Coordinates of C-alpha atoms in Angstrom, one line a residue:
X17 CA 0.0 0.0 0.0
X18 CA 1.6 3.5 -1.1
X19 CA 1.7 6.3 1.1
X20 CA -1.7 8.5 -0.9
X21 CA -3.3 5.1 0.0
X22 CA -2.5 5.4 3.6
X23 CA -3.1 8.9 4.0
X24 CA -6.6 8.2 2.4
X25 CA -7.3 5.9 5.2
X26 CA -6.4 7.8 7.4
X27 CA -8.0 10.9 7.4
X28 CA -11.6 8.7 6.6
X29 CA -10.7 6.7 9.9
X30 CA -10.2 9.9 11.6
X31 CA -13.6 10.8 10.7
X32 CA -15.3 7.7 12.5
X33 CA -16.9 7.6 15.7
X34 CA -15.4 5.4 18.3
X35 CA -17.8 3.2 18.1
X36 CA -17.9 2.4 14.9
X37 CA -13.9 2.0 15.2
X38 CA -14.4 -0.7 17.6
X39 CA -17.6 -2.8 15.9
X40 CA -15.7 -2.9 12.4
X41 CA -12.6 -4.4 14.4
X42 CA -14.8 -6.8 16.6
X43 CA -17.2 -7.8 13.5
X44 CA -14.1 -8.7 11.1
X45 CA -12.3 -10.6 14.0
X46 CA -15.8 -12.5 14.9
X47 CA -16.7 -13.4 11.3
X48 CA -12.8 -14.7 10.2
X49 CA -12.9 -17.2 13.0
X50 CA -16.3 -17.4 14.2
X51 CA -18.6 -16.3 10.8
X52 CA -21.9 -14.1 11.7
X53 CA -23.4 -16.3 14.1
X54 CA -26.3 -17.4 11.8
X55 CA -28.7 -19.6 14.0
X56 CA -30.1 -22.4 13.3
X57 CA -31.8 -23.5 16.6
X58 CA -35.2 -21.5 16.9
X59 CA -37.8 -21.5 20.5
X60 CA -41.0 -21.2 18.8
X61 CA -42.6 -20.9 22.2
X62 CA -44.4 -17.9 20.7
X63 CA -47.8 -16.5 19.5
X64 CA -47.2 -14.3 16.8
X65 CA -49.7 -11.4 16.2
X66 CA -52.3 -11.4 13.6
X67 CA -51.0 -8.6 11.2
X68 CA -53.1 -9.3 8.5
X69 CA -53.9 -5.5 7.9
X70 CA -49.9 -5.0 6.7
X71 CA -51.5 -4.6 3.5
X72 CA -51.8 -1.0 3.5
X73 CA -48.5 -0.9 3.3
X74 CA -47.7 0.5 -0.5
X75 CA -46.8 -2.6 -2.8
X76 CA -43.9 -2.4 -4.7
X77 CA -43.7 -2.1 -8.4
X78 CA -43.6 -5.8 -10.2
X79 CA -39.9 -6.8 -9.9
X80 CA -40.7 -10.7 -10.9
X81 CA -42.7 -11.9 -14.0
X82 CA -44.0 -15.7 -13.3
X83 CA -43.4 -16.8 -17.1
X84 CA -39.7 -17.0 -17.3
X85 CA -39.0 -16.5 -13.8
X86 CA -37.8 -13.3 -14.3
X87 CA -36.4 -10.4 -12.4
X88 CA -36.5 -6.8 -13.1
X89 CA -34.0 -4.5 -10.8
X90 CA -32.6 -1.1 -11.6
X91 CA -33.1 -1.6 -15.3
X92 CA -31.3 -5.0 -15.4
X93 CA -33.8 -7.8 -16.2
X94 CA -32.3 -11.4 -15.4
X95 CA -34.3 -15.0 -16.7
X96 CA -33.5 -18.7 -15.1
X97 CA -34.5 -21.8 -16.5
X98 CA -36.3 -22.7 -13.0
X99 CA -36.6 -21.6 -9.8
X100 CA -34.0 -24.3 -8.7
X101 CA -31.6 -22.0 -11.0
X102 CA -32.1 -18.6 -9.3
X103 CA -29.0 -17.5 -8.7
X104 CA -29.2 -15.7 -5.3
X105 CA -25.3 -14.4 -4.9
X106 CA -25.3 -13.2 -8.8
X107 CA -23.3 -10.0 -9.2
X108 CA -23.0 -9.7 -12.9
X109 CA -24.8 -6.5 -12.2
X110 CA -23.5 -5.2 -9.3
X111 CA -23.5 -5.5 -6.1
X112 CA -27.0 -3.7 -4.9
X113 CA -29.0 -5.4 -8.4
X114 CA -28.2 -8.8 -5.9
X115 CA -29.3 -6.9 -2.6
X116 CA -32.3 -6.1 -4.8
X117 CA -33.1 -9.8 -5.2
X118 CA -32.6 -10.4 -1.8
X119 CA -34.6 -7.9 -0.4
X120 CA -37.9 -10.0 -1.2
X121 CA -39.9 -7.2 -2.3
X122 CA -41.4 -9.2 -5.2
X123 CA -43.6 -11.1 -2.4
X124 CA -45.4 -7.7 -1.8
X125 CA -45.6 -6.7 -5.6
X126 CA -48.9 -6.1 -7.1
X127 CA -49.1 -9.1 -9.2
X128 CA -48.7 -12.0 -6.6
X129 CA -48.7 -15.9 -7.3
X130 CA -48.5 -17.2 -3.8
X131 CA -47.3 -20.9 -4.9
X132 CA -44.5 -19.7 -7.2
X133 CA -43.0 -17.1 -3.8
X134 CA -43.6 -19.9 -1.5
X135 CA -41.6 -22.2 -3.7
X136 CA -38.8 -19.4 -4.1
X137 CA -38.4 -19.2 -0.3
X138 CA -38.5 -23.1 0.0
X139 CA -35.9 -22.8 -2.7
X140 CA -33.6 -20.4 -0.9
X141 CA -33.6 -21.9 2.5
X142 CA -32.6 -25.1 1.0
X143 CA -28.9 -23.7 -0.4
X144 CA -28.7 -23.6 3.3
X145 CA -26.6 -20.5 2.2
X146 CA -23.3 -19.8 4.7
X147 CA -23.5 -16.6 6.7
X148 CA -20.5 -15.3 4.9
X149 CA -23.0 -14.9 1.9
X150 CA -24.3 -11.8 0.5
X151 CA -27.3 -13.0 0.9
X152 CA -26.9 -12.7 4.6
X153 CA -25.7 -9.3 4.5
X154 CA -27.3 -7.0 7.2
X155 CA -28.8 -4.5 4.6
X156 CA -30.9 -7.3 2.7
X157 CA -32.1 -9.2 6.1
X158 CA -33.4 -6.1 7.2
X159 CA -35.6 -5.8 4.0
X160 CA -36.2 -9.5 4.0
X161 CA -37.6 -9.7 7.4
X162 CA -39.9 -7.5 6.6
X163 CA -41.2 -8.9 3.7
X164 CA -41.1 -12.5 4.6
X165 CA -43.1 -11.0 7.8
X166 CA -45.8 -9.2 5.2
X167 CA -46.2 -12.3 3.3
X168 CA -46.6 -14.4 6.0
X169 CA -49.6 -12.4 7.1
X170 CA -51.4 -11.5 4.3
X171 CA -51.1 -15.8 3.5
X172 CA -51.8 -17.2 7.0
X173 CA -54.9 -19.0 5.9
X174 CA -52.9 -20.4 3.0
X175 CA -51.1 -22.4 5.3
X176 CA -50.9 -25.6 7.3
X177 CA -49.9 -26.0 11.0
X178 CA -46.9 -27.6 9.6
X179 CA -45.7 -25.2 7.2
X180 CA -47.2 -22.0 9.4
X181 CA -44.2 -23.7 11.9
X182 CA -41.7 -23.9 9.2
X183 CA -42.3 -19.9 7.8
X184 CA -42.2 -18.5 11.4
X185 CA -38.9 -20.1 12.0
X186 CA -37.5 -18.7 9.1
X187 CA -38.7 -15.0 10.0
X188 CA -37.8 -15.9 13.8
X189 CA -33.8 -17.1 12.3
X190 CA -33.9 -13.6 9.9
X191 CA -34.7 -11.7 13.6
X192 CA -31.9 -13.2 16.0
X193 CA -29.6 -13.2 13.3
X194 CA -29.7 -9.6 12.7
X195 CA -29.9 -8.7 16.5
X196 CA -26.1 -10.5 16.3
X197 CA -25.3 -8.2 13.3
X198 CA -26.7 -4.6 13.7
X199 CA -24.5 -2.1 11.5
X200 CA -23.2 -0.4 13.9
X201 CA -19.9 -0.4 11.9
X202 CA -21.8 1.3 9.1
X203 CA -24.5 4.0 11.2
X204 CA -26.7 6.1 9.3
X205 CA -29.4 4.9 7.0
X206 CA -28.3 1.1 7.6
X207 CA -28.4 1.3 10.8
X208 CA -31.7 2.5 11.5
X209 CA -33.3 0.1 8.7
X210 CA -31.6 -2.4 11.1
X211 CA -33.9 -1.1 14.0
X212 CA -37.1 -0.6 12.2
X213 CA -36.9 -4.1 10.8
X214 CA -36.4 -5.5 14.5
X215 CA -39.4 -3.3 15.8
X216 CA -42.0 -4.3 13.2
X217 CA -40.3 -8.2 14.0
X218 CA -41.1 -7.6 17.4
X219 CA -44.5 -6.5 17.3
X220 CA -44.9 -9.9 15.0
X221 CA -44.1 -12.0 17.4
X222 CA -45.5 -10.4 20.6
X223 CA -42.2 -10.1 22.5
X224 CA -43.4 -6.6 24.7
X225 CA -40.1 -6.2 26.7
X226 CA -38.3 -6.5 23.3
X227 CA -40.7 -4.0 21.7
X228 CA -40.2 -1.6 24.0
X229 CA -36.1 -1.8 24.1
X230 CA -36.2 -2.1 20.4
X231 CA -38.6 1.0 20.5
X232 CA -36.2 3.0 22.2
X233 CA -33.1 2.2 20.1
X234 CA -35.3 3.5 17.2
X235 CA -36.0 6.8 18.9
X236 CA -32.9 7.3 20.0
X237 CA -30.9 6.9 16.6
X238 CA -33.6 9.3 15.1
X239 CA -33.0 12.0 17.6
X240 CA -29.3 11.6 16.5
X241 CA -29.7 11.4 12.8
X242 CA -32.4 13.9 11.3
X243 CA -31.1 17.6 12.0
X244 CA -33.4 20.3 13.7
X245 CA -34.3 21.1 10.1
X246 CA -36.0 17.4 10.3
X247 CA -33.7 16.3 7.5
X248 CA -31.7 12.9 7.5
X249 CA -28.3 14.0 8.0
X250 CA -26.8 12.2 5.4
X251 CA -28.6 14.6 3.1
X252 CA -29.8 12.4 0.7
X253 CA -33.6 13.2 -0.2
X254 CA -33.9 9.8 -1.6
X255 CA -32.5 8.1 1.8
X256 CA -34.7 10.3 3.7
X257 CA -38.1 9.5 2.1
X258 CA -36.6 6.0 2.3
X259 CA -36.8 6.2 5.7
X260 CA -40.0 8.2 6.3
X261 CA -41.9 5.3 4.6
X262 CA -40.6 2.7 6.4
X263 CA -41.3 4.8 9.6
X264 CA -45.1 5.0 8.7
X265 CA -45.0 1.6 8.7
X266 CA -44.4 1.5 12.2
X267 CA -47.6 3.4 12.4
X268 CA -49.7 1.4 10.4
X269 CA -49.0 -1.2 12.6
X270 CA -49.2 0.5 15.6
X271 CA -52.4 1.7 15.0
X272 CA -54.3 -1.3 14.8
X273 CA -52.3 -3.1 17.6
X274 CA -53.3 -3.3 21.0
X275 CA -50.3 -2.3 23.1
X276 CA -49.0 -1.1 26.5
X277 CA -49.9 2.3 27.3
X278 CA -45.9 3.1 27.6
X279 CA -45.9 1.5 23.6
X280 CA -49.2 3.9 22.6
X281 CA -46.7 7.2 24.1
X282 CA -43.7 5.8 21.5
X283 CA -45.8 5.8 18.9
X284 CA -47.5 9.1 19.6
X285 CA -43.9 10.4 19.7
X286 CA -43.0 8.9 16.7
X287 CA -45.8 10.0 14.9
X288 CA -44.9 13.7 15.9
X289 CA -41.6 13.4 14.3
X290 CA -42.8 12.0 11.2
X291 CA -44.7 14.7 11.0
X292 CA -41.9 16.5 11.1
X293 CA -39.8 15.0 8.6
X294 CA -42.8 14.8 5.9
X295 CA -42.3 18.9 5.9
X296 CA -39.2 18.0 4.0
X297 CA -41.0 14.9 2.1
X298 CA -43.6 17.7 0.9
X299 CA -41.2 20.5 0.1
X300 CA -37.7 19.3 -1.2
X301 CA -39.5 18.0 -4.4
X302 CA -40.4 19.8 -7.9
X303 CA -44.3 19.8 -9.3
X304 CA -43.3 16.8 -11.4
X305 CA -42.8 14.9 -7.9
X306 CA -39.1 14.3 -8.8
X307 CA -36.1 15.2 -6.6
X308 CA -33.4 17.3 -6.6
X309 CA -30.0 15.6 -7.4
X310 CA -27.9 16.4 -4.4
X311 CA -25.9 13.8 -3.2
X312 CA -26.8 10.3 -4.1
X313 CA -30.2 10.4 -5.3
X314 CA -31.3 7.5 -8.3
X315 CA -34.2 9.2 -10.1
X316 CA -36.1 5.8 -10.7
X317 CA -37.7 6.1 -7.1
X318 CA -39.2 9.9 -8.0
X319 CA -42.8 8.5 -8.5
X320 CA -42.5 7.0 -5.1
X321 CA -42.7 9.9 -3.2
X322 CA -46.5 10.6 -4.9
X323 CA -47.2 7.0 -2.8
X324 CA -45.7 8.5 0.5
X325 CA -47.7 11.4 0.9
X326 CA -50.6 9.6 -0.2
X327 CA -49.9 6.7 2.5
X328 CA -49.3 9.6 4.9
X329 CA -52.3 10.5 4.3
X330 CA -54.2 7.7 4.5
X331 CA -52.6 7.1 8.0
X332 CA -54.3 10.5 9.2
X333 CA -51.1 12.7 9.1
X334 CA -52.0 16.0 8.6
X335 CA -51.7 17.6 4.9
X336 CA -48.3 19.6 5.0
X337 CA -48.3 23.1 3.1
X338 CA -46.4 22.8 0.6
X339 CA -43.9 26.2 0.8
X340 CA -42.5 28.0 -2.6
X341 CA -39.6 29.1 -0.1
X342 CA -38.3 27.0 2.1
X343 CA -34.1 27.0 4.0
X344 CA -33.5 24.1 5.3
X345 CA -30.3 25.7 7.4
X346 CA -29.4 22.5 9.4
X347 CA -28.9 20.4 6.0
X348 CA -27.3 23.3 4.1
X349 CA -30.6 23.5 1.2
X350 CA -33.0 25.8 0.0
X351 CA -35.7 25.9 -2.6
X352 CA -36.9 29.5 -3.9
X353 CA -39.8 29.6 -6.5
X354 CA -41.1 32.8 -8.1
X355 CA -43.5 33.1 -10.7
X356 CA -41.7 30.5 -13.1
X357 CA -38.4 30.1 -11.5
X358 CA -38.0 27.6 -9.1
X359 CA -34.4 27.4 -8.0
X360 CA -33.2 24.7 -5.5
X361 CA -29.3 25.2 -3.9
X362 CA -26.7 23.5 -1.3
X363 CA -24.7 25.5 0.6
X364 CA -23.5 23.0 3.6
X365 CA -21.4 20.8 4.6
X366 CA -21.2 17.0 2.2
X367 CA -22.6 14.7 5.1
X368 CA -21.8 13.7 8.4
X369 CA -18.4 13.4 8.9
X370 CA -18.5 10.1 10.2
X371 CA -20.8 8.5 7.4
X372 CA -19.9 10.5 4.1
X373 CA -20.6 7.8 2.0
X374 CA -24.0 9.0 -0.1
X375 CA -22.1 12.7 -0.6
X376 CA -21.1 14.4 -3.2
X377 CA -18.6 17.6 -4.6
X378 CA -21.7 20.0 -4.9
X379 CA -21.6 22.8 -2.7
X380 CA -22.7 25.7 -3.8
X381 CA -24.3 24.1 -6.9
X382 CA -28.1 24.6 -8.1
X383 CA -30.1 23.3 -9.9
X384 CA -32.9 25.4 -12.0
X385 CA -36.5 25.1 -13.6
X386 CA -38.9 26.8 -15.6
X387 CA -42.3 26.9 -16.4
X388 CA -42.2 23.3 -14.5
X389 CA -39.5 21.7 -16.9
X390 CA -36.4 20.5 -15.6
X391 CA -33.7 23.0 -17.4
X392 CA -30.0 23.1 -15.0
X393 CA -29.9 19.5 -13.2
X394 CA -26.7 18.5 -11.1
X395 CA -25.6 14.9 -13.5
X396 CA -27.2 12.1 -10.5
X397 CA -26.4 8.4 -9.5
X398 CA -26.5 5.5 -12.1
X399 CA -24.1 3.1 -10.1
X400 CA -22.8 2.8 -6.7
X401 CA -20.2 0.0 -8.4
X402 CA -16.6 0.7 -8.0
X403 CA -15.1 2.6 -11.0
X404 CA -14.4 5.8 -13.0
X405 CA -18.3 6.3 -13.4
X406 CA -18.9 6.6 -9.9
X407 CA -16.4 8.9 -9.3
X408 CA -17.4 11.0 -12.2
X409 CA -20.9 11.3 -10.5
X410 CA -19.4 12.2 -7.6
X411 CA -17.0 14.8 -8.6
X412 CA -17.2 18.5 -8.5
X413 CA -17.4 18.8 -12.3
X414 CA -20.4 16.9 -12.4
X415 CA -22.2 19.7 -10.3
X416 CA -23.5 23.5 -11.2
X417 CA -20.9 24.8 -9.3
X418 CA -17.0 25.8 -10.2
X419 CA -13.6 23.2 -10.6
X420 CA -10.5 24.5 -10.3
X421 CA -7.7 22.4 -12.1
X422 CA -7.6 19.0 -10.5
X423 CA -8.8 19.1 -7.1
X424 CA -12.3 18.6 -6.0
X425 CA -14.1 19.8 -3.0
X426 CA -13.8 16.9 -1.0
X427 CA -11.4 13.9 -0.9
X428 CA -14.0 11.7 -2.4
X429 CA -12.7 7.9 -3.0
X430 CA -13.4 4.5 -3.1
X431 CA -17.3 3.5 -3.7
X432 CA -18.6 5.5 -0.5
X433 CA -15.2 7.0 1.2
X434 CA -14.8 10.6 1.8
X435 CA -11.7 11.7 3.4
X436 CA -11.0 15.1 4.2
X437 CA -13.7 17.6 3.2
X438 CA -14.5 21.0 2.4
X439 CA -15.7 23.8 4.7
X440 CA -17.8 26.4 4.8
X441 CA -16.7 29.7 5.6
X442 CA -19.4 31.5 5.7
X443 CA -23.1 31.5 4.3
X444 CA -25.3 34.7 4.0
X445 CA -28.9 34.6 3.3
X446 CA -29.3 38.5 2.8
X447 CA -32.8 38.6 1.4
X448 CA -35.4 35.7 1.0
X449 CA -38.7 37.1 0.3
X450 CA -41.7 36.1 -2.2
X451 CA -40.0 38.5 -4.6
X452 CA -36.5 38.2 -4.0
X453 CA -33.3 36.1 -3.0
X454 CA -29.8 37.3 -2.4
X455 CA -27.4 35.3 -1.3
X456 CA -23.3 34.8 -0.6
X457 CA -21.1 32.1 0.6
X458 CA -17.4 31.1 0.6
X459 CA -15.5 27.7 1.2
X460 CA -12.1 26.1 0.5
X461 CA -11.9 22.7 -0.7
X462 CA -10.3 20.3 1.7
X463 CA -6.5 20.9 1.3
X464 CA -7.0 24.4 0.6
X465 CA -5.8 24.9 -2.9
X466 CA -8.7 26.6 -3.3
X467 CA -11.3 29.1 -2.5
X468 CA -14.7 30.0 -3.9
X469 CA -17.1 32.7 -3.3
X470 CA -20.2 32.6 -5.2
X471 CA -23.3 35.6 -5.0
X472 CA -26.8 34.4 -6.7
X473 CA -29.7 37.1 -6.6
X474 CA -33.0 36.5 -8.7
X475 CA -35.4 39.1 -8.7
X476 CA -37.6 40.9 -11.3
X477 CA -37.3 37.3 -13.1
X478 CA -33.5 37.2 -13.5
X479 CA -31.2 34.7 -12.0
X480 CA -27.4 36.4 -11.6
X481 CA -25.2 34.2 -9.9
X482 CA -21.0 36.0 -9.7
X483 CA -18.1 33.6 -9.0
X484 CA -14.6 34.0 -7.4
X485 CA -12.1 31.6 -6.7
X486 CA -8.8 32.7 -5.2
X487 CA -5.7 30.6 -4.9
X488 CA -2.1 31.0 -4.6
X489 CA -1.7 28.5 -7.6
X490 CA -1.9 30.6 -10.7
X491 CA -1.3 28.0 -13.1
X492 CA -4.4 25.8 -12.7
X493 CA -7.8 27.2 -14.4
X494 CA -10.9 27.4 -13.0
X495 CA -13.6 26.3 -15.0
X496 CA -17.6 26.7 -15.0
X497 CA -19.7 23.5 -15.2
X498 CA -23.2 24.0 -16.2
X499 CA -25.4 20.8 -16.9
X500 CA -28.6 20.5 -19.0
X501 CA -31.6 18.3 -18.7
X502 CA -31.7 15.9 -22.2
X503 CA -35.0 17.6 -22.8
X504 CA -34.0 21.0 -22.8
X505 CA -33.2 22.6 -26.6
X506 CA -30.1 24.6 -26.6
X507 CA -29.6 27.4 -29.4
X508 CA -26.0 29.2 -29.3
X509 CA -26.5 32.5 -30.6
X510 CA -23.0 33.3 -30.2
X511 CA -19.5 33.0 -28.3
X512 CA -21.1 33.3 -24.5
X513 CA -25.3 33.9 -25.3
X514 CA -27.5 30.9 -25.7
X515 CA -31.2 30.5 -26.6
X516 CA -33.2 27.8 -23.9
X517 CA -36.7 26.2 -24.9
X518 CA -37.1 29.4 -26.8
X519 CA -38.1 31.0 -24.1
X520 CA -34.9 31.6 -22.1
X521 CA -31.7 34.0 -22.4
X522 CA -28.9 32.3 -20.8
X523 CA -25.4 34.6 -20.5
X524 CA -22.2 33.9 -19.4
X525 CA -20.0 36.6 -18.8
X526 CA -15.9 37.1 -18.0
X527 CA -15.4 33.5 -19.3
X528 CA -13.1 32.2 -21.9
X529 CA -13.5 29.2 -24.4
X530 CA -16.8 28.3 -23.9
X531 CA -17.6 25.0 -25.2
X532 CA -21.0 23.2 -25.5
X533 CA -20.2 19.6 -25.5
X534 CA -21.9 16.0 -24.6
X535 CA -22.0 14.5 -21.2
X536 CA -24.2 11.7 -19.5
X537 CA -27.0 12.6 -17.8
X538 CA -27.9 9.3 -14.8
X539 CA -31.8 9.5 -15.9
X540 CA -31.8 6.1 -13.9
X541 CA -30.1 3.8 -12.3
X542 CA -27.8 1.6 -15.4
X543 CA -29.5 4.1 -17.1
X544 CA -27.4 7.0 -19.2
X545 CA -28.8 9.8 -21.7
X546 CA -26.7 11.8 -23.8
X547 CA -27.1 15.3 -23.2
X548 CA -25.5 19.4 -23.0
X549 CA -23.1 20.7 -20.4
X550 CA -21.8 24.0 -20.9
X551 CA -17.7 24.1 -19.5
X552 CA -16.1 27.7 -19.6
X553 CA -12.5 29.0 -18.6
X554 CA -12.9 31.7 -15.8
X555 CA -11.1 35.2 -17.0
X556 CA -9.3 36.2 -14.0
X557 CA -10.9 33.3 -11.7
X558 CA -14.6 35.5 -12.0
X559 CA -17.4 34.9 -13.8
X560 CA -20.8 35.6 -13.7
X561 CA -24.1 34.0 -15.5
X562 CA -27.4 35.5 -16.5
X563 CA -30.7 33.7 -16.7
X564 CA -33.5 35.1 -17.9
X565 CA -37.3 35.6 -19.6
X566 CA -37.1 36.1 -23.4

């Protein structure tokens, strides 16, 4: 290993929390000599609740088509011969295309055939798969457990004493195995998926000391994970609403469980934080229902969201006003609509420091649309697979915001490894009225080769936004990146003026060989579509870009 290796590690190990220092070093001992503890030996001397009702949960889109037994995951579709030919560890596309599989959430689809899933279980307990298996991951039993618990429900009178025996001890290994395993190496998003899964699995099978301990873990790690602004603090808006539907779960269960009086005050309390967090659910989101691209966001959950707030709904949350302005200070967002601007920008920090994984180079970037029509869009997520694609997708050119030479904002690496990271010097919101928005910042990237300062005003329908950079290296360029939707028609009218759906000026100013050249736009995940970018040489490290009305 060469020393930028080792420097690389160590400034992300710095980064860590003690704790999760000490379960990565006690998990990879444990599992070289011991494995994950899968058990086999399950006390069925349970009565597992009736949940029946889990149905309301929202279905998930068809993943699995009976006729060729295929499956459909992130745009990859895979056919076997037979069920006995399912290939449950295949990676051929990637790593999270197999947690996909894994997850189960075909049993909950809207087309159902409950003899071909129960044989598909059958089939995978029978490979009697080794905990060192994917398939035993943490990330996918969470998932799993749920589902197998869903299915089980909604087909108890499907089954026989014996077989209603043999499916509990399945779900019943799924739960003990993951209270051996809980990510607390990992934190974050994992780790509460971890405690939600245990929850709903302990309301399955009665257990109301459990419940109430695993009812407590859950509060706790949400106290410490969404910011006063209610956001998730890893920043991801896709990870968030995640999160808030799997939370709402917890309520649709709760709601038609009879439980201790203590349980009824956890769920009341939960329910007030939801509420909450669906503020953000309502608000970060354009009138097409699709997110903004900061951080890692895949665009093929955007229709999900519409299901969220409609499940929300249905479980007697209050309707959220939706805001045209919104700052979400804590995360480092805002979103600023007027008349037929809507303008969404980051400003903070790139994660938590201890769990970077799911950020990306884009402070300070924006992203821009008119008359409801995506026009300036930050590039997105197509793969979390290790490679040059991911890094591109992570790196500061592939935001709305300025590169200077070689060095990005943060010392992205790896799949999900951050490093050292930028900082924010100071942030100014000067004016944020229904008619107008002025704003300033400054940070340096994270080994201070660089600087930038960048002012954006819109008012009077114009969007100005004035750049700086300042460094003591004179040599390196600093260059704007400026990303279009594929949709949007771009007409150059000359060296730095441009024509935009015919009804937009777009301007750039102080700037130097201005090119208008391809780049891939992540439409989905796997999925790439050719489309603009605009890349100009700064004149004297400023520039400065105009949007506006025709």
């Amino acid at each position: 290993m060469n020393l930028k290796k080792l420097k690389l590690y160590y400034f992300t190990i710095i980064n860590l929390k003690l704790s999760q220092i000490c379960y990565r070093v006690y998990y990879v001992i444990r599992n070289k000599f011991f494995g994950r503890r899968l058990v086999n030996t399950i006390d069925l001397n349970i009565k597992p609740s009736n949940l029946n009702y889990l149905t309301q949960f929202i279905n998930y889109p068809n993943s699995f088509f009976n006729e060729k037994i295929t499956f459909v995951f992130l745009g990859r579709k895979k056919s076997f011969k037979s069920i006995s030919e399912i290939d449950f560890e295949l990676q051929d596309f990637g790593e999270l295309w197999c947690y996909n599989l894994n997850y189960f959430d075909f049993l909950n689809q809207n087309n159902n055939n409950f003899q071909l899933e129960k044989d598909i279980i059958v089939e995978w307990v029978d490979r009697d798969y080794k905990s060192k298996s994917i398939v035993w991951d943490p990330y996918p039993v969470s998932m799993r457990l749920v589902n197998l618990i869903k299915w089980f429900s909604k087909n108890l009178n499907k089954f026989d004493n014996k077989t209603k025996i043999y499916f509990l001890k399945l779900i019943k290994q799924h739960d003990l195995y993951l209270r051996k395993n809980i990510e607390f190496h990992l934190d974050g998003n994992h780790l509460l998926e971890n405690y939600i899964s245990l929850l709903i699995s302990s309301i399955f099978f009665n257990k109301e000391g459990q419940l109430e301990s695993d009812f407590h873990n859950l509060n706790n790690e949400i106290e410490k994970q969404f910011l006063v602004d209610n956001f998730h603090y890893e920043r991801s808006i896709m990870y968030h609403n995640i999160l808030v539907e799997k939370l709402l779960n917890i309520i649709a269960i709760g709601q038609n469980k009879k439980c201790s009086s203590k349980f009824n005050n956890m769920l009341n309390n939960l329910h007030n934080s939801i509420s909450e967090m669906l503020i953000v659910t309502n608000n970060f989101l354009y009138p097409t229902y699709s997110y903004p691209s900061f951080n890692d966001v895949v665009r093929y959950r955007d229709n999900r969201v519409i299901d969220i707030i409609k499940y929300s709904q249905n479980l007697k949350f209050n309707s959220i006003k939706k805001r045209k302005n919104i700052n979400f200070e804590a995360s480092g967002y805002l979103k600023f609509e007027l008349k037929n601007f809507i303008f969404v920008y980051d400003y903070g920090d790139i994660a938590p420091k201890h769990i970077p994984g799911h950020g990306h180079c884009d402070c300070f970037s924006f992203e821009f649309f008119h008359n409801n029509l995506p026009i300036i869009v930050n590039t997105g997520t197509s793969t979390y697979e290790y490679g040059d694609r991911r890094f591109k997708e992570r790196s500061t050119s592939a935001h709305n915001t300025i590169s200077f030479g070689g060095n990005e904002q943060d010392e992205i690496w790896s799949r999900f490894r951050v490093a050292r990271q930028h900082i924010v010097e100071y942030f100014k919101l000067e004016s944020f009225t229904k008619n107008k928005l002025l704003l300033s910042g400054s940070f340096s990237n994270y080994n201070n080769k660089y600087k930038h300062k960048r002012n954006v005003s819109i008012e009077n329908n114009i969007l100005t936004v004035t750049d700086k950079v300042e460094s003591i290296n004179k040599k390196s360029l600093s260059s704007l990146n400026l990303h279009f939707h594929p949709d949007v028609k771009i007409l150059r009218k000359s060296k730095n003026n441009f024509l935009i759906n015919e009804t937009l000026v777009l301007e750039i100013k102080n700037t130097q060989n201005v090119l208008l050249k391809d780049y891939l736009y992540a439409d989905n995940y796997g999925n790439l579509i050719n489309s603009l970018k605009i890349e100009a040489v700064l004149i004297e490290n400023k520039s400065e870009i105009l949007v506006k009305n025709i």
